[in-house]
Backbone as JSON Lines, residues from 0, in Angstrom:
{"i":0,"aa":"M","n":[172.72,-48.66,6.57],"ca":[172.87,-49.11,7.9],"c":[173.42,-50.51,7.87]}
{"i":1,"aa":"E","n":[173.97,-50.93,8.98],"ca":[174.41,-52.31,9.16],"c":[173.74,-52.87,10.4]}
{"i":2,"aa":"L","n":[173.31,-54.12,10.29],"ca":[172.63,-54.81,11.38],"c":[173.49,-55.98,11.83]}
{"i":3,"aa":"Q","n":[173.73,-56.07,13.13],"ca":[174.49,-57.19,13.66],"c":[173.52,-58.29,14.08]}
{"i":4,"aa":"H","n":[173.76,-59.49,13.55],"ca":[172.93,-60.65,13.88],"c":[173.42,-61.3,15.18]}
{"i":5,"aa":"P","n":[172.58,-62.12,15.81],"ca":[172.99,-62.78,17.06],"c":[174.27,-63.6,16.93]}
{"i":6,"aa":"D","n":[174.56,-64.12,15.73],"ca":[175.79,-64.91,15.54],"c":[177.04,-64.04,15.42]}
{"i":7,"aa":"G","n":[176.86,-62.69,15.47],"ca":[177.99,-61.77,15.39],"c":[178.26,-61.24,14.0]}
{"i":8,"aa":"G","n":[177.63,-61.81,12.97],"ca":[177.81,-61.34,11.61],"c":[177.05,-60.05,11.36]}
{"i":9,"aa":"W","n":[177.52,-59.28,10.39],"ca":[176.9,-58.0,10.03],"c":[176.28,-58.09,8.65]}
{"i":10,"aa":"E","n":[175.22,-57.33,8.44],"ca":[174.52,-57.32,7.16],"c":[174.09,-55.89,6.82]}
{"i":11,"aa":"L","n":[174.23,-55.54,5.55],"ca":[173.78,-54.22,5.09],"c":[172.27,-54.18,4.99]}
{"i":12,"aa":"G","n":[171.72,-53.02,5.21],"ca":[170.28,-52.84,5.09],"c":[169.96,-51.37,4.87]}
{"i":13,"aa":"R","n":[168.67,-51.08,4.9],"ca":[168.22,-49.7,4.69],"c":[167.06,-49.41,5.63]}
{"i":14,"aa":"I","n":[167.14,-48.27,6.31],"ca":[166.04,-47.8,7.14],"c":[165.23,-46.82,6.31]}
{"i":15,"aa":"S","n":[163.92,-47.08,6.21],"ca":[163.08,-46.22,5.38],"c":[162.13,-45.35,6.19]}
{"i":16,"aa":"A","n":[162.05,-45.57,7.51],"ca":[161.16,-44.76,8.34],"c":[161.55,-44.9,9.81]}
{"i":17,"aa":"W","n":[161.19,-43.88,10.57],"ca":[161.4,-43.87,12.02],"c":[160.05,-43.6,12.68]}
{"i":18,"aa":"W","n":[159.87,-44.12,13.91],"ca":[158.62,-43.94,14.62],"c":[158.86,-44.11,16.12]}
{"i":19,"aa":"R","n":[158.16,-43.36,16.94],"ca":[158.2,-43.53,18.4],"c":[156.84,-44.04,18.86]}
{"i":20,"aa":"D","n":[156.86,-45.09,19.68],"ca":[155.61,-45.62,20.18],"c":[155.12,-44.78,21.37]}
{"i":21,"aa":"G","n":[154.02,-45.19,21.99],"ca":[153.42,-44.44,23.08],"c":[154.3,-44.31,24.31]}
{"i":22,"aa":"T","n":[155.27,-45.23,24.47],"ca":[156.17,-45.16,25.62],"c":[157.44,-44.37,25.32]}
{"i":23,"aa":"G","n":[157.57,-43.92,24.06],"ca":[158.75,-43.15,23.66],"c":[159.87,-43.98,23.06]}
{"i":24,"aa":"E","n":[159.65,-45.3,22.95],"ca":[160.68,-46.16,22.36],"c":[160.79,-45.89,20.86]}
{"i":25,"aa":"L","n":[162.02,-45.78,20.37],"ca":[162.28,-45.49,18.97],"c":[162.3,-46.79,18.15]}
{"i":26,"aa":"W","n":[161.54,-46.8,17.06],"ca":[161.47,-47.95,16.15],"c":[161.94,-47.5,14.77]}
{"i":27,"aa":"C","n":[162.39,-48.46,13.96],"ca":[162.76,-48.15,12.58],"c":[162.2,-49.22,11.66]}
{"i":28,"aa":"R","n":[161.85,-48.8,10.46],"ca":[161.38,-49.72,9.43],"c":[162.59,-50.09,8.61]}
{"i":29,"aa":"L","n":[162.94,-51.37,8.6],"ca":[164.22,-51.81,8.09],"c":[164.06,-52.95,7.1]}
{"i":30,"aa":"R","n":[164.83,-52.87,6.04],"ca":[164.92,-53.95,5.05],"c":[166.38,-54.31,4.94]}
{"i":31,"aa":"T","n":[166.7,-55.59,5.08],"ca":[168.09,-56.03,4.96],"c":[168.34,-56.59,3.57]}
{"i":32,"aa":"M","n":[169.61,-56.69,3.21],"ca":[169.98,-57.14,1.87],"c":[169.9,-58.66,1.72]}
{"i":33,"aa":"R","n":[170.04,-59.39,2.82],"ca":[169.98,-60.85,2.76],"c":[168.63,-61.27,2.23]}
{"i":34,"aa":"G","n":[168.62,-62.06,1.17],"ca":[167.36,-62.51,0.6],"c":[166.52,-61.35,0.1]}
{"i":35,"aa":"S","n":[167.17,-60.34,-0.47],"ca":[166.48,-59.1,-0.82],"c":[165.34,-59.31,-1.82]}
{"i":36,"aa":"S","n":[165.38,-60.39,-2.61],"ca":[164.31,-60.59,-3.58],"c":[162.99,-60.91,-2.9]}
{"i":37,"aa":"G","n":[163.04,-61.51,-1.7],"ca":[161.8,-61.85,-1.02],"c":[161.63,-61.16,0.32]}
{"i":38,"aa":"S","n":[162.6,-60.34,0.72],"ca":[162.49,-59.72,2.04],"c":[161.58,-58.51,1.99]}
{"i":39,"aa":"C","n":[160.8,-58.35,3.03],"ca":[159.91,-57.2,3.15],"c":[160.4,-56.32,4.28]}
{"i":40,"aa":"P","n":[160.17,-55.01,4.2],"ca":[160.55,-54.15,5.32],"c":[159.78,-54.57,6.57]}
{"i":41,"aa":"Q","n":[160.45,-54.51,7.7],"ca":[159.82,-54.85,8.97],"c":[160.16,-53.78,10.0]}
{"i":42,"aa":"W","n":[159.28,-53.61,10.98],"ca":[159.53,-52.67,12.07],"c":[160.31,-53.37,13.16]}
{"i":43,"aa":"F","n":[161.37,-52.7,13.66],"ca":[162.21,-53.22,14.74],"c":[162.46,-52.1,15.74]}
{"i":44,"aa":"P","n":[162.53,-52.42,17.03],"ca":[162.99,-51.41,17.99],"c":[164.42,-51.04,17.64]}
{"i":45,"aa":"Y","n":[164.73,-49.75,17.63],"ca":[166.08,-49.32,17.3],"c":[167.02,-49.66,18.45]}
{"i":46,"aa":"D","n":[168.09,-50.36,18.12],"ca":[169.11,-50.76,19.11],"c":[170.46,-50.28,18.61]}
{"i":47,"aa":"P","n":[171.0,-49.17,19.15],"ca":[172.26,-48.63,18.64],"c":[173.45,-49.58,18.84]}
{"i":48,"aa":"D","n":[173.31,-50.59,19.71],"ca":[174.39,-51.57,19.88],"c":[174.41,-52.6,18.76]}
{"i":49,"aa":"R","n":[173.29,-52.76,18.04],"ca":[173.22,-53.74,16.96],"c":[172.97,-53.11,15.59]}
{"i":50,"aa":"M","n":[172.58,-51.84,15.56],"ca":[172.26,-51.16,14.3],"c":[173.16,-49.94,14.14]}
{"i":51,"aa":"L","n":[173.99,-49.96,13.13],"ca":[174.88,-48.84,12.85],"c":[174.31,-48.04,11.69]}
{"i":52,"aa":"V","n":[173.99,-46.79,11.95],"ca":[173.49,-45.91,10.91],"c":[174.69,-45.33,10.2]}
{"i":53,"aa":"L","n":[174.78,-45.58,8.89],"ca":[175.91,-45.14,8.08],"c":[175.52,-43.9,7.29]}
{"i":54,"aa":"P","n":[176.42,-42.93,7.13],"ca":[176.09,-41.75,6.31],"c":[175.98,-42.14,4.84]}
{"i":55,"aa":"S","n":[175.06,-41.51,4.15],"ca":[174.89,-41.8,2.73],"c":[175.66,-40.81,1.86]}
{"i":56,"aa":"A","n":[176.12,-39.71,2.44],"ca":[176.9,-38.72,1.69],"c":[177.61,-37.81,2.68]}
{"i":57,"aa":"G","n":[178.61,-37.09,2.19],"ca":[179.23,-36.06,2.99],"c":[180.44,-36.45,3.78]}
{"i":58,"aa":"I","n":[181.0,-37.6,3.52],"ca":[182.21,-37.98,4.27],"c":[183.42,-37.32,3.63]}
């Protein structure tokens, strides 16, 4: 996946889980590559305008 930061830059990352909260909002557990040695996966509300899910195979 790619995540767009507020400054307009893009960063590669990986979604390792999906979850819907009690209101039906879709969340994803995401780890980005920036600072990967110390970064931990975090839960974020899924925003298709800022998060591009990329295929891992089959293109």
